[in-house]
Amino acid sequence: MQVGRPQLIEWLSYDRKQAKELFEKARAIKHKNIGRKTFFRGLVEFSNICAKDCNYCGIRKSNKNSHRYKLSDEDILESAKYALDNNFASLALQSGELESRAFTSRVAGLVEKLMAIREGGFGITLSCGEQSEETYRLWREKGASRYLLRIESSTKDLYYQLHPNDAKHNFERRLGCIHLLRKTGWQVGTGIMIGVPGQTVEHLADDLLFMQNIDIDMCGMGPYIEHTDTPLYTRRNELWPMAERSFMTIKMIACLRILMEDINIAATTALQTSDPLGRTKALSYGANIIMPNITPGAYRDEYALYQNKPKTSDSFSDYIDSLETEIRAAGDEPGYGVFGDSPRFGKR
Ligand code: 5AD
């Protein structure tokens, strides 16, 4: 649906009482266009080694307090088997950003192996940062089909408050990569962080219009959560209270669902961190994707983009039960055994 910038700014400025109507509208649009199924992506955070130095992120290269790890192929295949056993048909492989021949071929080999262990393959989402056109093409050929590359902010000025202004962190290159992904045949996802210092509802309205303009297939966005070992921590006094960041995230999800009725929208882990009911609210008011973390336990805590990341229970069956509870509390059904591709992409 086309919605003007002033209307979006008004919606994003709503208080809790006013937002009820917005939320109901988004919910109805979701049910009509997407249905009542929540799809799973088994999330494997396979390495926290990163060449970038984003000012907000706990795994930035300069953070010497981060313990670096890289999962073995065996570990990753083990996680995928877990996904298989629990009837998740989709995986999301996420890592720090590295550009090298070794990394390119490692991910290519991994995708190939993962596709082979499930009849009909997995729906694989990659989230491995900025890469060359050849790399994107290779990974796509190996069978991965979705790629998530957050723009973080579509306002250049704010982008450079969040990243160093140097050759490794270039706004135009990031945008260019989103276009390369489209060109090389991916379902393309992007997203932003909500509640970063200096961000206003005007910025957020522009982010929504940006996503609509470039016609994304998927979106993952969540609240910014400060991390002590990062430069942005010095601006913590400017932050909205956490409850406000969570509430704004739900409003953003609802607005995006109204703007783009048939895309996939994730209820992210960061949202669950900021509000225990966050993911259920997101699924109630527009989101349709949940990404259970299936990274092996020994590594799960080291992928610390932000602090106080929720600890997943040691027992995976308890974990699945709690996910199902969250999904049903939102009035949805778990979408087992299906990819859950972006309906928008299918129509293109
Ligand atoms: N708080 C919330 N989200 C974060 N990310 C990175 N650091 C933080 C943080 N401190 C998000 C970024 C990145 C994704 C992998 O995680 O949006 O793209």
mmCIF file of C-alpha atoms and ligand atoms in Angstrom:
data_model
loop_
_atom_site.group_PDB
_atom_site.id
_atom_site.type_symbol
_atom_site.label_atom_id
_atom_site.label_comp_id
_atom_site.label_asym_id
_atom_site.label_seq_id
_atom_site.Cartn_x
_atom_site.Cartn_y
_atom_site.Cartn_z
ATOM 1 C CA MET A 1 0.000 0.000 0.000
ATOM 2 C CA GLN A 2 1.229 3.536 -0.663
ATOM 3 C CA VAL A 3 1.433 5.615 2.505
ATOM 4 C CA GLY A 4 2.843 9.138 2.666
ATOM 5 C CA ARG A 5 5.780 10.154 4.857
ATOM 6 C CA PRO A 6 3.648 12.421 7.098
ATOM 7 C CA GLN A 7 1.240 9.546 7.779
ATOM 8 C CA LEU A 8 4.123 7.215 8.677
ATOM 9 C CA ILE A 9 5.592 9.806 11.033
ATOM 10 C CA GLU A 10 2.207 10.139 12.701
ATOM 11 C CA TRP A 11 1.839 6.371 13.105
ATOM 12 C CA LEU A 12 5.342 6.049 14.532
ATOM 13 C CA SER A 13 4.552 8.812 17.020
ATOM 14 C CA TYR A 14 1.453 7.059 18.364
ATOM 15 C CA ASP A 15 1.289 6.239 22.056
ATOM 16 C CA ARG A 16 0.247 2.777 23.219
ATOM 17 C CA LYS A 17 -3.466 3.548 23.140
ATOM 18 C CA GLN A 18 -3.406 5.153 19.708
ATOM 19 C CA ALA A 19 -1.221 2.355 18.318
ATOM 20 C CA LYS A 20 -3.932 -0.284 18.943
ATOM 21 C CA GLU A 21 -5.715 0.670 15.742
ATOM 22 C CA LEU A 22 -2.469 0.608 13.744
ATOM 23 C CA PHE A 23 -1.662 -2.828 15.141
ATOM 24 C CA GLU A 24 -5.105 -4.212 14.269
ATOM 25 C CA LYS A 25 -4.786 -2.911 10.731
ATOM 26 C CA ALA A 26 -1.387 -4.594 10.306
ATOM 27 C CA ARG A 27 -2.712 -7.822 11.796
ATOM 28 C CA ALA A 28 -5.634 -7.936 9.349
ATOM 29 C CA ILE A 29 -3.280 -7.279 6.408
ATOM 30 C CA LYS A 30 -0.980 -10.055 7.533
ATOM 31 C CA HIS A 31 -3.814 -12.555 7.885
ATOM 32 C CA LYS A 32 -5.251 -11.663 4.490
ATOM 33 C CA ASN A 33 -1.980 -11.777 2.542
ATOM 34 C CA ILE A 34 0.307 -14.129 4.438
ATOM 35 C CA GLY A 35 -2.033 -16.284 6.461
ATOM 36 C CA ARG A 36 -1.560 -17.480 10.001
ATOM 37 C CA LYS A 37 1.605 -19.517 9.730
ATOM 38 C CA THR A 38 4.888 -18.553 11.339
ATOM 39 C CA PHE A 39 7.883 -19.993 9.486
ATOM 40 C CA PHE A 40 11.088 -21.164 11.133
ATOM 41 C CA ARG A 41 14.677 -20.415 10.173
ATOM 42 C CA GLY A 42 17.134 -22.443 12.213
ATOM 43 C CA LEU A 43 19.795 -19.831 12.944
ATOM 44 C CA VAL A 44 23.454 -20.879 12.974
ATOM 45 C CA GLU A 45 25.910 -18.151 13.958
ATOM 46 C CA PHE A 46 28.865 -19.946 12.447
ATOM 47 C CA SER A 47 31.653 -17.425 13.094
ATOM 48 C CA ASN A 48 32.106 -14.154 14.954
ATOM 49 C CA ILE A 49 35.354 -13.279 13.192
ATOM 50 C CA CYS A 50 34.749 -9.927 11.549
ATOM 51 C CA ALA A 51 36.790 -7.534 9.435
ATOM 52 C CA LYS A 52 34.523 -4.580 10.154
ATOM 53 C CA ASP A 53 34.419 -2.106 12.980
ATOM 54 C CA CYS A 54 30.783 -1.034 13.288
ATOM 55 C CA ASN A 55 30.448 1.350 16.216
ATOM 56 C CA TYR A 56 27.524 -0.505 17.809
ATOM 57 C CA CYS A 57 28.532 -4.112 17.436
ATOM 58 C CA GLY A 58 30.119 -6.354 20.066
ATOM 59 C CA ILE A 59 31.953 -8.510 17.517
ATOM 60 C CA ARG A 60 33.640 -5.532 15.804
ATOM 61 C CA LYS A 61 37.219 -6.224 14.825
ATOM 62 C CA SER A 62 38.731 -3.915 17.446
ATOM 63 C CA ASN A 63 36.918 -5.512 20.377
ATOM 64 C CA LYS A 64 39.728 -7.438 22.033
ATOM 65 C CA ASN A 65 37.328 -8.783 24.674
ATOM 66 C CA SER A 66 35.443 -10.839 22.121
ATOM 67 C CA HIS A 67 36.479 -14.508 22.024
ATOM 68 C CA ARG A 68 36.632 -15.408 18.393
ATOM 69 C CA TYR A 69 35.363 -18.729 17.090
ATOM 70 C CA LYS A 70 34.615 -20.489 13.869
ATOM 71 C CA LEU A 71 32.383 -23.561 13.846
ATOM 72 C CA SER A 72 33.633 -26.646 12.059
ATOM 73 C CA ASP A 73 31.591 -28.033 9.177
ATOM 74 C CA GLU A 74 30.776 -30.984 11.451
ATOM 75 C CA ASP A 75 29.306 -28.655 14.088
ATOM 76 C CA ILE A 76 27.235 -26.860 11.479
ATOM 77 C CA LEU A 77 25.981 -30.114 9.980
ATOM 78 C CA GLU A 78 25.089 -31.245 13.481
ATOM 79 C CA SER A 79 22.963 -28.113 13.951
ATOM 80 C CA ALA A 80 21.334 -28.690 10.584
ATOM 81 C CA LYS A 81 20.455 -32.250 11.635
ATOM 82 C CA TYR A 82 18.780 -30.765 14.651
ATOM 83 C CA ALA A 83 16.762 -28.517 12.323
ATOM 84 C CA LEU A 84 15.909 -31.555 10.241
ATOM 85 C CA ASP A 85 14.762 -33.559 13.275
ATOM 86 C CA ASN A 86 12.518 -30.714 14.336
ATOM 87 C CA ASN A 87 11.079 -30.317 10.860
ATOM 88 C CA PHE A 88 12.491 -26.844 10.167
ATOM 89 C CA ALA A 89 12.867 -26.652 6.381
ATOM 90 C CA SER A 90 14.887 -23.437 6.413
ATOM 91 C CA LEU A 91 18.239 -22.407 7.845
ATOM 92 C CA ALA A 92 19.881 -19.011 8.309
ATOM 93 C CA LEU A 93 23.667 -18.956 8.348
ATOM 94 C CA GLN A 94 25.082 -15.833 9.884
ATOM 95 C CA SER A 95 28.661 -14.679 10.459
ATOM 96 C CA GLY A 96 30.932 -11.725 10.849
ATOM 97 C CA GLU A 97 31.890 -10.042 7.594
ATOM 98 C CA LEU A 98 34.956 -11.440 5.837
ATOM 99 C CA GLU A 99 35.950 -11.097 2.224
ATOM 100 C CA SER A 100 38.524 -13.626 1.123
ATOM 101 C CA ARG A 101 38.862 -16.474 -1.280
ATOM 102 C CA ALA A 102 38.998 -18.937 1.602
ATOM 103 C CA PHE A 103 35.773 -17.607 3.145
ATOM 104 C CA THR A 104 33.991 -17.621 -0.218
ATOM 105 C CA SER A 105 34.840 -21.230 -0.909
ATOM 106 C CA ARG A 106 34.155 -22.327 2.655
ATOM 107 C CA VAL A 107 30.608 -20.926 2.553
ATOM 108 C CA ALA A 108 30.073 -22.346 -0.951
ATOM 109 C CA GLY A 109 31.106 -25.810 0.240
ATOM 110 C CA LEU A 110 28.976 -25.518 3.317
ATOM 111 C CA VAL A 111 25.856 -24.581 1.373
ATOM 112 C CA GLU A 112 26.438 -27.536 -0.925
ATOM 113 C CA LYS A 113 26.745 -29.947 2.012
ATOM 114 C CA LEU A 114 23.689 -28.551 3.759
ATOM 115 C CA MET A 115 21.535 -28.772 0.659
ATOM 116 C CA ALA A 116 22.424 -32.451 0.375
ATOM 117 C CA ILE A 117 21.253 -33.531 3.823
ATOM 118 C CA ARG A 118 17.552 -32.818 3.367
ATOM 119 C CA GLU A 119 15.375 -34.271 0.654
ATOM 120 C CA GLY A 120 14.415 -31.274 -1.458
ATOM 121 C CA GLY A 121 17.191 -29.239 0.171
ATOM 122 C CA PHE A 122 16.802 -26.484 2.740
ATOM 123 C CA GLY A 123 15.656 -22.945 2.194
ATOM 124 C CA ILE A 124 18.965 -21.311 3.087
ATOM 125 C CA THR A 125 19.358 -17.686 4.095
ATOM 126 C CA LEU A 126 22.881 -16.291 4.173
ATOM 127 C CA SER A 127 23.832 -13.280 6.204
ATOM 128 C CA CYS A 128 27.552 -12.877 5.581
ATOM 129 C CA GLY A 129 27.894 -9.252 4.650
ATOM 130 C CA GLU A 130 29.233 -7.342 1.689
ATOM 131 C CA GLN A 131 30.744 -9.502 -1.040
ATOM 132 C CA SER A 132 31.605 -9.316 -4.727
ATOM 133 C CA GLU A 133 29.087 -10.091 -7.455
ATOM 134 C CA GLU A 134 30.969 -13.332 -8.226
ATOM 135 C CA THR A 135 30.723 -14.476 -4.630
ATOM 136 C CA TYR A 136 27.011 -13.733 -4.433
ATOM 137 C CA ARG A 137 26.538 -15.577 -7.720
ATOM 138 C CA LEU A 138 28.538 -18.611 -6.550
ATOM 139 C CA TRP A 139 26.670 -18.955 -3.250
ATOM 140 C CA ARG A 140 23.360 -18.639 -5.095
ATOM 141 C CA GLU A 141 24.407 -21.346 -7.571
ATOM 142 C CA LYS A 142 25.249 -23.673 -4.707
ATOM 143 C CA GLY A 143 21.632 -23.480 -3.638
ATOM 144 C CA ALA A 144 21.216 -20.762 -1.007
ATOM 145 C CA SER A 145 18.240 -18.618 -1.970
ATOM 146 C CA ARG A 146 17.841 -15.731 0.499
ATOM 147 C CA TYR A 147 20.280 -13.085 1.625
ATOM 148 C CA LEU A 148 19.953 -10.657 4.471
ATOM 149 C CA LEU A 149 22.084 -7.505 4.387
ATOM 150 C CA ARG A 150 20.878 -4.793 6.719
ATOM 151 C CA ILE A 151 21.410 -1.226 5.592
ATOM 152 C CA GLU A 152 21.346 -0.265 9.336
ATOM 153 C CA SER A 153 20.090 3.214 8.388
ATOM 154 C CA SER A 154 19.007 4.503 4.987
ATOM 155 C CA THR A 155 20.033 8.042 6.011
ATOM 156 C CA LYS A 156 23.642 8.521 5.006
ATOM 157 C CA ASP A 157 24.436 10.936 7.806
ATOM 158 C CA LEU A 158 23.113 8.571 10.466
ATOM 159 C CA TYR A 159 24.853 5.629 8.781
ATOM 160 C CA TYR A 160 28.175 7.395 9.330
ATOM 161 C CA GLN A 161 27.382 8.021 12.973
ATOM 162 C CA LEU A 162 27.048 4.263 13.286
ATOM 163 C CA HIS A 163 30.099 3.293 11.247
ATOM 164 C CA PRO A 164 33.614 4.642 10.760
ATOM 165 C CA ASN A 165 33.858 6.685 7.589
ATOM 166 C CA ASP A 166 36.518 4.693 5.764
ATOM 167 C CA ALA A 167 37.010 2.325 2.841
ATOM 168 C CA LYS A 168 35.678 -0.663 4.824
ATOM 169 C CA HIS A 169 32.436 1.057 5.769
ATOM 170 C CA ASN A 170 30.947 2.683 2.739
ATOM 171 C CA PHE A 171 27.255 3.539 2.497
ATOM 172 C CA GLU A 172 27.158 3.403 -1.306
ATOM 173 C CA ARG A 173 28.908 0.044 -1.403
ATOM 174 C CA ARG A 174 26.390 -1.421 1.025
ATOM 175 C CA LEU A 175 23.531 -0.135 -1.088
ATOM 176 C CA GLY A 176 25.290 -1.443 -4.185
ATOM 177 C CA CYS A 177 25.518 -4.897 -2.609
ATOM 178 C CA ILE A 178 21.759 -4.957 -2.084
ATOM 179 C CA HIS A 179 21.351 -4.307 -5.814
ATOM 180 C CA LEU A 180 23.937 -6.982 -6.683
ATOM 181 C CA LEU A 181 21.953 -9.479 -4.641
ATOM 182 C CA ARG A 182 18.835 -8.724 -6.624
ATOM 183 C CA LYS A 183 20.801 -8.991 -9.881
ATOM 184 C CA THR A 184 22.195 -12.392 -8.913
ATOM 185 C CA GLY A 185 18.780 -13.866 -8.187
ATOM 186 C CA TRP A 186 18.338 -13.807 -4.415
ATOM 187 C CA GLN A 187 15.304 -13.156 -2.284
ATOM 188 C CA VAL A 188 16.686 -9.985 -0.813
ATOM 189 C CA GLY A 189 16.279 -8.860 2.754
ATOM 190 C CA THR A 190 17.439 -5.777 4.551
ATOM 191 C CA GLY A 191 16.708 -4.036 7.809
ATOM 192 C CA ILE A 192 17.773 -1.487 10.350
ATOM 193 C CA MET A 193 18.308 -1.033 14.066
ATOM 194 C CA ILE A 194 15.697 0.898 15.993
ATOM 195 C CA GLY A 195 16.533 3.354 18.749
ATOM 196 C CA VAL A 196 20.164 4.104 17.923
ATOM 197 C CA PRO A 197 21.459 7.415 19.322
ATOM 198 C CA GLY A 198 20.485 10.333 17.106
ATOM 199 C CA GLN A 199 17.658 8.489 15.349
ATOM 200 C CA THR A 200 14.259 10.169 14.968
ATOM 201 C CA VAL A 201 10.845 9.029 13.741
ATOM 202 C CA GLU A 202 11.627 10.927 10.531
ATOM 203 C CA HIS A 203 14.666 8.685 9.958
ATOM 204 C CA LEU A 204 12.528 5.636 10.660
ATOM 205 C CA ALA A 205 9.787 6.754 8.251
ATOM 206 C CA ASP A 206 12.491 7.192 5.599
ATOM 207 C CA ASP A 207 13.800 3.700 6.331
ATOM 208 C CA LEU A 208 10.331 2.270 5.719
ATOM 209 C CA LEU A 209 9.977 4.170 2.450
ATOM 210 C CA PHE A 210 13.474 3.067 1.440
ATOM 211 C CA MET A 211 12.532 -0.588 1.924
ATOM 212 C CA GLN A 212 9.367 -0.104 -0.074
ATOM 213 C CA ASN A 213 11.224 1.762 -2.833
ATOM 214 C CA ILE A 214 13.867 -0.873 -3.379
ATOM 215 C CA ASP A 215 11.093 -3.472 -3.166
ATOM 216 C CA ILE A 216 12.624 -5.889 -0.674
ATOM 217 C CA ASP A 217 11.404 -9.471 -0.208
ATOM 218 C CA MET A 218 12.266 -9.781 3.479
ATOM 219 C CA CYS A 219 13.090 -7.661 6.482
ATOM 220 C CA GLY A 220 14.758 -8.153 9.829
ATOM 221 C CA MET A 221 14.811 -5.243 12.200
ATOM 222 C CA GLY A 222 15.176 -4.971 15.917
ATOM 223 C CA PRO A 223 15.926 -2.623 18.760
ATOM 224 C CA TYR A 224 19.448 -1.357 19.279
ATOM 225 C CA ILE A 225 20.886 -2.815 22.482
ATOM 226 C CA GLU A 226 24.005 -1.150 23.800
ATOM 227 C CA HIS A 227 27.254 -3.059 24.253
ATOM 228 C CA THR A 228 29.877 -1.810 26.717
ATOM 229 C CA ASP A 229 32.856 -2.678 24.495
ATOM 230 C CA THR A 230 31.824 -0.426 21.614
ATOM 231 C CA PRO A 231 32.299 3.277 20.770
ATOM 232 C CA LEU A 232 28.549 3.921 20.604
ATOM 233 C CA TYR A 233 28.299 3.083 24.309
ATOM 234 C CA THR A 234 29.578 6.595 25.053
ATOM 235 C CA ARG A 235 26.255 7.919 23.733
ATOM 236 C CA ARG A 236 24.082 5.750 26.004
ATOM 237 C CA ASN A 237 22.695 8.820 27.783
ATOM 238 C CA GLU A 238 20.896 9.724 24.538
ATOM 239 C CA LEU A 239 19.023 6.440 24.281
ATOM 240 C CA TRP A 240 15.275 5.995 24.524
ATOM 241 C CA PRO A 241 14.309 3.685 27.391
ATOM 242 C CA MET A 242 14.375 0.043 26.328
ATOM 243 C CA ALA A 243 10.582 -0.259 26.530
ATOM 244 C CA GLU A 244 10.327 2.622 24.070
ATOM 245 C CA ARG A 245 12.765 0.957 21.669
ATOM 246 C CA SER A 246 10.728 -2.271 21.812
ATOM 247 C CA PHE A 247 7.450 -0.450 21.297
ATOM 248 C CA MET A 248 8.905 1.502 18.355
ATOM 249 C CA THR A 249 10.099 -1.771 16.823
ATOM 250 C CA ILE A 250 6.580 -3.198 16.952
ATOM 251 C CA LYS A 251 5.224 -0.001 15.366
ATOM 252 C CA MET A 252 7.874 -0.262 12.630
ATOM 253 C CA ILE A 253 6.897 -3.881 11.938
ATOM 254 C CA ALA A 254 3.209 -2.946 11.789
ATOM 255 C CA CYS A 255 3.911 -0.022 9.425
ATOM 256 C CA LEU A 256 6.081 -2.166 7.165
ATOM 257 C CA ARG A 257 3.379 -4.839 6.972
ATOM 258 C CA ILE A 258 0.909 -2.165 5.882
ATOM 259 C CA LEU A 259 3.352 -0.843 3.253
ATOM 260 C CA MET A 260 4.441 -4.280 1.999
ATOM 261 C CA GLU A 261 1.651 -6.780 2.549
ATOM 262 C CA ASP A 262 3.345 -9.893 1.118
ATOM 263 C CA ILE A 263 6.982 -9.814 2.296
ATOM 264 C CA ASN A 264 8.556 -11.922 5.030
ATOM 265 C CA ILE A 265 9.179 -10.004 8.253
ATOM 266 C CA ALA A 266 11.190 -11.515 11.109
ATOM 267 C CA ALA A 267 10.436 -11.299 14.800
ATOM 268 C CA THR A 268 14.093 -10.910 15.797
ATOM 269 C CA THR A 269 16.106 -12.146 18.742
ATOM 270 C CA ALA A 270 17.027 -8.586 19.744
ATOM 271 C CA LEU A 271 13.327 -7.893 20.192
ATOM 272 C CA GLN A 272 13.002 -10.852 22.521
ATOM 273 C CA THR A 273 15.958 -9.511 24.494
ATOM 274 C CA SER A 274 14.392 -6.116 24.976
ATOM 275 C CA ASP A 275 10.938 -7.444 25.895
ATOM 276 C CA PRO A 276 10.095 -11.046 26.866
ATOM 277 C CA LEU A 277 6.797 -10.690 24.992
ATOM 278 C CA GLY A 278 8.449 -8.854 22.090
ATOM 279 C CA ARG A 279 8.421 -11.663 19.591
ATOM 280 C CA THR A 280 4.809 -12.564 20.297
ATOM 281 C CA LYS A 281 3.787 -8.940 19.824
ATOM 282 C CA ALA A 282 5.768 -8.788 16.571
ATOM 283 C CA LEU A 283 4.059 -11.945 15.277
ATOM 284 C CA SER A 284 0.684 -10.571 16.344
ATOM 285 C CA TYR A 285 1.135 -7.321 14.463
ATOM 286 C CA GLY A 286 2.800 -8.183 11.189
ATOM 287 C CA ALA A 287 5.843 -10.444 11.472
ATOM 288 C CA ASN A 288 5.692 -14.032 10.162
ATOM 289 C CA ILE A 289 9.205 -15.433 10.645
ATOM 290 C CA ILE A 290 10.962 -16.694 13.747
ATOM 291 C CA MET A 291 14.648 -17.584 13.852
ATOM 292 C CA PRO A 292 15.367 -20.052 16.662
ATOM 293 C CA ASN A 293 19.037 -20.094 17.507
ATOM 294 C CA ILE A 294 20.402 -23.585 16.887
ATOM 295 C CA THR A 295 24.085 -22.663 17.181
ATOM 296 C CA PRO A 296 25.805 -25.319 19.331
ATOM 297 C CA GLY A 297 25.601 -24.330 23.002
ATOM 298 C CA ALA A 298 29.333 -23.916 23.535
ATOM 299 C CA TYR A 299 29.449 -21.031 21.042
ATOM 300 C CA ARG A 300 26.060 -19.424 21.453
ATOM 301 C CA ASP A 301 27.163 -16.876 24.029
ATOM 302 C CA GLU A 302 30.212 -15.748 22.051
ATOM 303 C CA TYR A 303 28.160 -14.335 19.197
ATOM 304 C CA ALA A 304 27.541 -11.272 21.298
ATOM 305 C CA LEU A 305 26.456 -8.463 18.977
ATOM 306 C CA TYR A 306 24.799 -6.925 22.015
ATOM 307 C CA GLN A 307 24.607 -7.791 25.688
ATOM 308 C CA ASN A 308 22.000 -9.752 27.654
ATOM 309 C CA LYS A 309 21.206 -11.907 24.694
ATOM 310 C CA PRO A 310 18.600 -14.405 25.912
ATOM 311 C CA LYS A 311 20.080 -17.702 27.022
ATOM 312 C CA THR A 312 18.349 -20.552 25.300
ATOM 313 C CA SER A 313 17.416 -23.421 27.508
ATOM 314 C CA ASP A 314 19.719 -26.425 27.464
ATOM 315 C CA SER A 315 16.895 -28.696 26.538
ATOM 316 C CA PHE A 316 15.921 -28.195 22.939
ATOM 317 C CA SER A 317 12.517 -29.756 23.432
ATOM 318 C CA ASP A 318 11.712 -27.096 26.065
ATOM 319 C CA TYR A 319 12.966 -24.532 23.601
ATOM 320 C CA ILE A 320 10.636 -25.760 20.829
ATOM 321 C CA ASP A 321 7.738 -25.833 23.288
ATOM 322 C CA SER A 322 8.376 -22.224 24.269
ATOM 323 C CA LEU A 323 8.596 -21.147 20.629
ATOM 324 C CA GLU A 324 5.307 -22.864 19.896
ATOM 325 C CA THR A 325 3.763 -21.105 22.866
ATOM 326 C CA GLU A 326 4.951 -17.737 21.563
ATOM 327 C CA ILE A 327 3.572 -18.494 18.094
ATOM 328 C CA ARG A 328 0.193 -19.688 19.359
ATOM 329 C CA ALA A 329 -0.086 -16.736 21.736
ATOM 330 C CA ALA A 330 0.087 -14.543 18.646
ATOM 331 C CA GLY A 331 -2.774 -16.490 17.068
ATOM 332 C CA ASP A 332 -0.508 -18.245 14.542
ATOM 333 C CA GLU A 333 0.355 -21.877 13.814
ATOM 334 C CA PRO A 334 3.931 -23.149 13.499
ATOM 335 C CA GLY A 335 4.831 -23.677 9.825
ATOM 336 C CA TYR A 336 6.761 -26.942 10.012
ATOM 337 C CA GLY A 337 8.252 -28.693 7.011
ATOM 338 C CA VAL A 338 7.921 -25.864 4.498
ATOM 339 C CA PHE A 339 10.427 -23.275 3.245
ATOM 340 C CA GLY A 340 8.150 -20.288 3.797
ATOM 341 C CA ASP A 341 9.627 -18.257 0.952
ATOM 342 C CA SER A 342 8.703 -14.623 0.515
ATOM 343 C CA PRO A 343 5.361 -14.555 -1.332
ATOM 344 C CA ARG A 344 6.415 -11.270 -2.885
ATOM 345 C CA PHE A 345 9.435 -12.876 -4.524
ATOM 346 C CA GLY A 346 7.276 -15.650 -5.962
ATOM 347 C CA LYS A 347 5.040 -13.093 -7.679
ATOM 348 C CA ARG A 348 7.908 -11.250 -9.317
HETATM 349 N N1 5AD B 1 22.078 -4.049 19.035
HETATM 350 C C1 5AD B 1 21.159 -4.522 18.185
HETATM 351 N N2 5AD B 1 21.442 -5.040 16.989
HETATM 352 C C2 5AD B 1 22.737 -5.115 16.652
HETATM 353 N N3 5AD B 1 23.326 -5.569 15.533
HETATM 354 C C3 5AD B 1 24.650 -5.453 15.681
HETATM 355 N N4 5AD B 1 24.942 -4.898 16.867
HETATM 356 C C4 5AD B 1 23.759 -4.676 17.485
HETATM 357 C C5 5AD B 1 23.391 -4.115 18.729
HETATM 358 N N5 5AD B 1 24.301 -3.661 19.572
HETATM 359 C C6 5AD B 1 22.573 -6.028 14.372
HETATM 360 C C7 5AD B 1 22.950 -5.236 13.129
HETATM 361 C C8 5AD B 1 23.575 -6.281 12.231
HETATM 362 C C9 5AD B 1 22.955 -7.557 12.725
HETATM 363 C C10 5AD B 1 23.731 -8.776 12.435
HETATM 364 O O1 5AD B 1 22.851 -7.371 14.111
HETATM 365 O O2 5AD B 1 21.782 -4.713 12.529
HETATM 366 O O3 5AD B 1 23.312 -6.085 10.870
#
